[in-house]
PDB file of C-alpha atoms in Angstrom:
ATOM      1  CA  GLU A 186       0.397-126.519   4.634  1.00 69.00           C
ATOM      2  CA  ALA A 187       3.668-128.274   4.068  1.00 66.00           C
ATOM      3  CA  VAL A 188       6.233-128.537   6.681  1.00 80.00           C
ATOM      4  CA  ALA A 189       9.942-128.093   5.918  1.00 92.00           C
ATOM      5  CA  GLN A 190      10.725-130.152   2.898  1.00 93.00           C
ATOM      6  CA  LEU A 191      13.650-133.095   2.997  1.00 95.00           C
ATOM      7  CA  ASP A 192      16.902-131.948   1.574  1.00 93.00           C
ATOM      8  CA  ARG A 193      18.409-134.338  -1.331  1.00 94.00           C
ATOM      9  CA  PRO A 194      21.789-135.304  -0.184  1.00 94.00           C
ATOM     10  CA  ALA A 195      24.553-133.524  -2.331  1.00 92.00           C
ATOM     11  CA  SER A 196      26.259-137.087  -3.571  1.00 95.00           C
ATOM     12  CA  LEU A 197      24.669-140.617  -3.124  1.00 95.00           C
ATOM     13  CA  GLU A 198      26.338-144.224  -3.445  1.00 94.00           C
ATOM     14  CA  PRO A 199      24.755-146.301  -5.574  1.00 94.00           C
ATOM     15  CA  ALA A 200      22.107-148.681  -4.929  1.00 92.00           C
ATOM     16  CA  PRO A 201      24.057-151.898  -3.971  1.00 90.00           C
ATOM     17  CA  LEU A 202      20.947-154.664  -4.582  1.00 87.00           C
ATOM     18  CA  PRO A 203      18.924-154.461  -7.747  1.00 86.00           C
ATOM     19  CA  ALA A 204      15.183-153.787  -7.365  1.00 86.00           C
ATOM     20  CA  SER A 205      14.405-157.004  -8.869  1.00 85.00           C
ATOM     21  CA  GLU A 206      16.586-159.164  -6.733  1.00 84.00           C
ATOM     22  CA  PHE A 207      15.106-157.333  -3.126  1.00 76.00           C
ATOM     23  CA  TYR A 208      11.764-158.065  -4.577  1.00 70.00           C
ATOM     24  CA  ALA A 209      12.800-161.893  -5.685  1.00 77.00           C
ATOM     25  CA  ARG A 210      14.693-162.432  -2.158  1.00 78.00           C
ATOM     26  CA  HIS A 211      13.428-160.335   0.504  1.00 77.00           C
ATOM     27  CA  THR A 212       9.683-159.261  -0.314  1.00 78.00           C
ATOM     28  CA  PHE A 213       6.186-160.893  -0.558  1.00 78.00           C
ATOM     29  CA  HIS A 214       4.933-158.431  -3.086  1.00 72.00           C
ATOM     30  CA  GLY A 215       3.613-159.923  -6.461  1.00 65.00           C
ATOM     31  CA  PRO A 216       4.180-158.251  -9.749  1.00 73.00           C
ATOM     32  CA  LEU A 217       1.066-155.397  -9.284  1.00 72.00           C
ATOM     33  CA  LEU A 218       2.462-154.644  -5.945  1.00 73.00           C
ATOM     34  CA  ARG A 219       5.916-154.233  -6.973  1.00 70.00           C
ATOM     35  CA  GLY A 220       6.064-150.232  -6.986  1.00 84.00           C
ATOM     36  CA  ILE A 221       9.727-149.116  -6.614  1.00 92.00           C
ATOM     37  CA  ALA A 222      10.531-147.682 -10.234  1.00 94.00           C
ATOM     38  CA  ARG A 223      13.899-147.012  -9.423  1.00 96.00           C
ATOM     39  CA  ILE A 224      16.653-146.354  -6.713  1.00 96.00           C
ATOM     40  CA  ASP A 225      18.573-143.313  -7.217  1.00 96.00           C
ATOM     41  CA  GLY A 226      20.809-143.801  -4.447  1.00 96.00           C
ATOM     42  CA  LEU A 227      21.498-143.508  -0.708  1.00 95.00           C
ATOM     43  CA  ASP A 228      23.887-142.170   2.209  1.00 96.00           C
ATOM     44  CA  ALA A 229      23.711-142.929   6.019  1.00 94.00           C
ATOM     45  CA  ARG A 230      20.406-141.994   6.741  1.00 95.00           C
ATOM     46  CA  THR A 231      18.339-140.977   3.332  1.00 97.00           C
ATOM     47  CA  LEU A 232      17.261-142.945   0.090  1.00 97.00           C
ATOM     48  CA  VAL A 233      16.152-141.270  -2.750  1.00 97.00           C
ATOM     49  CA  GLY A 234      14.156-143.387  -5.525  1.00 97.00           C
ATOM     50  CA  ALA A 235      11.019-143.384  -7.341  1.00 97.00           C
ATOM     51  CA  VAL A 236       7.741-145.246  -7.264  1.00 96.00           C
ATOM     52  CA  ARG A 237       4.749-145.887  -9.230  1.00 94.00           C
ATOM     53  CA  ALA A 238       1.150-144.700  -8.597  1.00 93.00           C
ATOM     54  CA  ALA A 239      -1.619-147.450  -9.409  1.00 89.00           C
ATOM     55  CA  ARG A 240      -3.109-147.110 -13.439  1.00 84.00           C
ATOM     56  CA  PRO A 241      -6.677-146.440 -13.596  1.00 76.00           C
ATOM     57  CA  ARG A 242      -8.610-149.601 -12.772  1.00 76.00           C
ATOM     58  CA  GLU A 243      -5.496-151.867 -11.712  1.00 78.00           C
ATOM     59  CA  LEU A 244      -6.558-151.350  -8.121  1.00 72.00           C
ATOM     60  CA  GLY A 245      -9.754-151.341  -8.839  1.00 74.00           C
ATOM     61  CA  PRO A 246     -12.965-148.778  -8.850  1.00 73.00           C
ATOM     62  CA  ALA A 247     -12.310-147.754  -5.032  1.00 68.00           C
ATOM     63  CA  LEU A 248      -9.075-146.556  -6.072  1.00 64.00           C
ATOM     64  CA  ARG A 249     -10.428-142.663  -6.577  1.00 69.00           C
ATOM     65  CA  SER A 250     -11.709-142.695  -3.050  1.00 71.00           C
ATOM     66  CA  PHE A 251      -8.488-142.425  -1.248  1.00 77.00           C
ATOM     67  CA  VAL A 252      -6.826-139.152  -0.798  1.00 77.00           C
ATOM     68  CA  LEU A 253      -3.662-140.428  -1.700  1.00 83.00           C
ATOM     69  CA  ASP A 254      -3.018-143.578  -3.737  1.00 86.00           C
ATOM     70  CA  PRO A 255      -2.510-147.142  -1.299  1.00 89.00           C
ATOM     71  CA  LEU A 256       0.455-148.385  -3.828  1.00 89.00           C
ATOM     72  CA  LEU A 257       2.336-144.954  -4.032  1.00 93.00           C
ATOM     73  CA  VAL A 258       2.381-145.128   0.066  1.00 93.00           C
ATOM     74  CA  ASP A 259       3.306-148.961   0.040  1.00 90.00           C
ATOM     75  CA  SER A 260       5.946-148.543  -2.202  1.00 93.00           C
ATOM     76  CA  SER A 261       7.647-145.614  -0.474  1.00 96.00           C
ATOM     77  CA  PHE A 262       7.796-148.420   2.295  1.00 94.00           C
ATOM     78  CA  GLN A 263       9.060-150.680   0.335  1.00 92.00           C
ATOM     79  CA  LEU A 264      12.021-148.097  -0.307  1.00 95.00           C
ATOM     80  CA  ALA A 265      12.365-147.769   3.455  1.00 94.00           C
ATOM     81  CA  ALA A 266      12.435-151.887   3.507  1.00 92.00           C
ATOM     82  CA  TYR A 267      14.986-151.710   1.286  1.00 93.00           C
ATOM     83  CA  PHE A 268      17.118-149.039   2.693  1.00 95.00           C
ATOM     84  CA  MET A 269      16.913-150.732   6.277  1.00 93.00           C
ATOM     85  CA  LEU A 270      18.056-154.166   4.523  1.00 89.00           C
ATOM     86  CA  VAL A 271      20.823-152.640   2.401  1.00 92.00           C
ATOM     87  CA  ARG A 272      21.996-150.124   5.060  1.00 92.00           C
ATOM     88  CA  HIS A 273      21.382-151.973   8.662  1.00 92.00           C
ATOM     89  CA  ARG A 274      20.693-155.535   7.841  1.00 92.00           C
ATOM     90  CA  ARG A 275      17.260-155.192   9.016  1.00 90.00           C
ATOM     91  CA  ALA A 276      13.754-156.747   7.897  1.00 87.00           C
ATOM     92  CA  GLY A 277      10.662-155.710   9.138  1.00 89.00           C
ATOM     93  CA  LEU A 278       7.136-153.922   8.407  1.00 87.00           C
ATOM     94  CA  PRO A 279       5.966-150.919   8.863  1.00 90.00           C
ATOM     95  CA  LEU A 280       3.831-149.539  12.304  1.00 92.00           C
ATOM     96  CA  GLY A 281       2.199-146.372  11.278  1.00 93.00           C
ATOM     97  CA  PHE A 282       2.927-142.817  10.597  1.00 96.00           C
ATOM     98  CA  ASP A 283       2.096-139.401  12.863  1.00 96.00           C
ATOM     99  CA  GLU A 284       0.922-137.218  10.063  1.00 96.00           C
ATOM    100  CA  LEU A 285      -0.126-137.287   5.957  1.00 94.00           C
ATOM    101  CA  ARG A 286       0.155-134.022   4.456  1.00 96.00           C
ATOM    102  CA  VAL A 287      -1.288-134.236   0.687  1.00 95.00           C
ATOM    103  CA  LEU A 288      -0.167-131.179  -1.356  1.00 95.00           C
ATOM    104  CA  ALA A 289      -1.433-131.657  -5.177  1.00 95.00           C
ATOM    105  CA  PRO A 290      -3.013-134.800  -6.428  1.00 93.00           C
ATOM    106  CA  VAL A 291      -0.864-137.137  -8.168  1.00 93.00           C
ATOM    107  CA  ALA A 292      -1.997-138.689 -11.456  1.00 91.00           C
ATOM    108  CA  PRO A 293      -2.855-142.288 -11.735  1.00 89.00           C
ATOM    109  CA  GLY A 294       0.192-144.423 -13.359  1.00 91.00           C
ATOM    110  CA  ALA A 295       2.650-141.064 -12.559  1.00 95.00           C
ATOM    111  CA  THR A 296       6.000-141.601 -11.060  1.00 97.00           C
ATOM    112  CA  ILE A 297       6.743-140.033  -7.940  1.00 97.00           C
ATOM    113  CA  THR A 298      10.307-139.208  -6.717  1.00 98.00           C
ATOM    114  CA  CYS A 299      10.511-140.516  -2.550  1.00 98.00           C
ATOM    115  CA  ILE A 300      12.887-138.678  -0.361  1.00 98.00           C
ATOM    116  CA  VAL A 301      13.188-141.379   2.744  1.00 97.00           C
ATOM    117  CA  ARG A 302      15.076-140.244   5.785  1.00 97.00           C
ATOM    118  CA  LEU A 303      15.733-142.211   8.702  1.00 95.00           C
ATOM    119  CA  GLU A 304      15.669-139.998  11.966  1.00 96.00           C
ATOM    120  CA  ALA A 305      15.903-142.243  15.112  1.00 94.00           C
ATOM    121  CA  ALA A 306      16.312-145.902  16.245  1.00 93.00           C
ATOM    122  CA  SER A 307      15.856-147.018  19.521  1.00 94.00           C
ATOM    123  CA  GLY A 308      16.282-150.880  19.394  1.00 93.00           C
ATOM    124  CA  ASP A 309      14.115-152.585  16.692  1.00 93.00           C
ATOM    125  CA  LEU A 310      12.149-149.940  16.248  1.00 94.00           C
ATOM    126  CA  PHE A 311      12.884-147.070  13.331  1.00 96.00           C
ATOM    127  CA  ALA A 312      11.533-143.467  12.421  1.00 96.00           C
ATOM    128  CA  GLY A 313      11.648-141.064   9.907  1.00 97.00           C
ATOM    129  CA  HIS A 314      10.084-139.150   7.198  1.00 97.00           C
ATOM    130  CA  ILE A 315       8.894-139.584   3.299  1.00 97.00           C
ATOM    131  CA  ASP A 316       8.393-136.525   0.917  1.00 98.00           C
ATOM    132  CA  TYR A 317       7.055-137.493  -2.441  1.00 97.00           C
ATOM    133  CA  LEU A 318       7.929-135.313  -5.239  1.00 97.00           C
ATOM    134  CA  ASP A 319       6.516-134.935  -9.102  1.00 97.00           C
ATOM    135  CA  ALA A 320       8.156-135.557 -12.139  1.00 96.00           C
ATOM    136  CA  SER A 321       8.742-131.195 -11.729  1.00 96.00           C
ATOM    137  CA  GLY A 322      10.273-131.657  -8.401  1.00 96.00           C
ATOM    138  CA  ALA A 323       7.251-130.448  -7.100  1.00 96.00           C
ATOM    139  CA  LEU A 324       6.290-131.458  -3.508  1.00 96.00           C
ATOM    140  CA  VAL A 325       3.002-133.517  -3.549  1.00 96.00           C
ATOM    141  CA  ALA A 326       3.035-135.338  -0.479  1.00 96.00           C
ATOM    142  CA  GLN A 327       4.747-135.688   2.942  1.00 97.00           C
ATOM    143  CA  LEU A 328       4.302-138.268   5.897  1.00 96.00           C
ATOM    144  CA  ARG A 329       6.382-137.786   9.228  1.00 97.00           C
ATOM    145  CA  GLY A 330       6.685-140.065  12.105  1.00 96.00           C
ATOM    146  CA  VAL A 331       6.563-142.948   9.919  1.00 96.00           C
ATOM    147  CA  ARG A 332       8.044-146.017  12.211  1.00 96.00           C
ATOM    148  CA  GLY A 333       8.542-149.439  11.383  1.00 94.00           C
ATOM    149  CA  ALA A 334       9.665-152.586  13.216  1.00 94.00           C
ATOM    150  CA  PHE A 335      12.952-153.923  11.990  1.00 93.00           C
ATOM    151  CA  LYS A 336      14.701-156.976  13.304  1.00 92.00           C
ATOM    152  CA  LEU A 337      18.331-158.041  12.475  1.00 92.00           C
ATOM    153  CA  VAL A 338      18.898-160.434   9.192  1.00 88.00           C
ATOM    154  CA  GLU A 339      22.181-162.672  10.052  1.00 77.00           C
ATOM    155  CA  SER A 340      22.589-163.564   6.531  1.00 62.00           C
ATOM    156  CA  PRO A 341      20.744-162.704   3.518  1.00 53.00           C
ATOM    157  CA  ALA A 342      18.598-165.354   2.155  1.00 52.00           C
ATOM    158  CA  PRO A 343      20.074-167.360  -0.664  1.00 52.00           C
ATOM    159  CA  ALA A 344      19.144-166.591  -4.439  1.00 50.00           C
ATOM    160  CA  PRO A 345      16.602-169.844  -5.203  1.00 50.00           C
ATOM    161  CA  GLN A 346      17.936-172.052  -7.424  1.00 51.00           C
ATOM    162  CA  ARG A 347      16.145-172.736 -10.341  1.00 50.00           C
ATOM    163  CA  ARG A 348      16.159-176.593 -11.522  1.00 50.00           C
ATOM    164  CA  SER A 349      16.464-178.117 -14.976  1.00 47.00           C
ATOM    165  CA  PRO A 350      13.855-180.498 -15.837  1.00 48.00           C
ATOM    166  CA  SER A 351      16.690-183.412 -15.695  1.00 46.00           C
ATOM    167  CA  THR A 352      17.477-182.237 -12.260  1.00 43.00           C
ATOM    168  CA  MET A 353      14.221-182.619 -11.316  1.00 43.00           C
ATOM    169  CA  ALA A 354      13.622-186.025 -12.755  1.00 47.00           C
ATOM    170  CA  SER A 355      16.952-187.383 -11.202  1.00 43.00           C
ATOM    171  CA  MET A 356      15.162-186.470  -7.563  1.00 42.00           C
ATOM    172  CA  THR A 357      12.040-188.637  -8.034  1.00 41.00           C
TER     173      THR A 357
END
């Protein structure tokens, strides 16, 4: 049974950082685990975006044994990490969650909209909730009491510099 659904904010600011740059400069995720499909926008407490479920056989045969696709869950945590970086200049990892409610199946390869809401902060610990909605807007899952530890990032890492072969040859 669902608890109250998170409201989508009436207005959202555009995403200040492309997801591709977030992945290239701020995460350890390789191409298969980069599950953010889009970032619709954010406000002071909420981020709305979409993540993708794993495609058939993408994560191996055990994928069918999960109640909820692990890529979907991890990708929603990636959205939370994105929010913490761009809104609070913090980087970190999820610690856990209190409740998971799966209300409907998620088709392999589906794009699912997530509403990520920050509810509380204490030092480096942050807590919130995530709702998952299918393409029709129907609520398919909810995470409540999602917790993470996020440390202050003094300044974002510079973009990696690509060296040309002539530059690399002069270095040897």
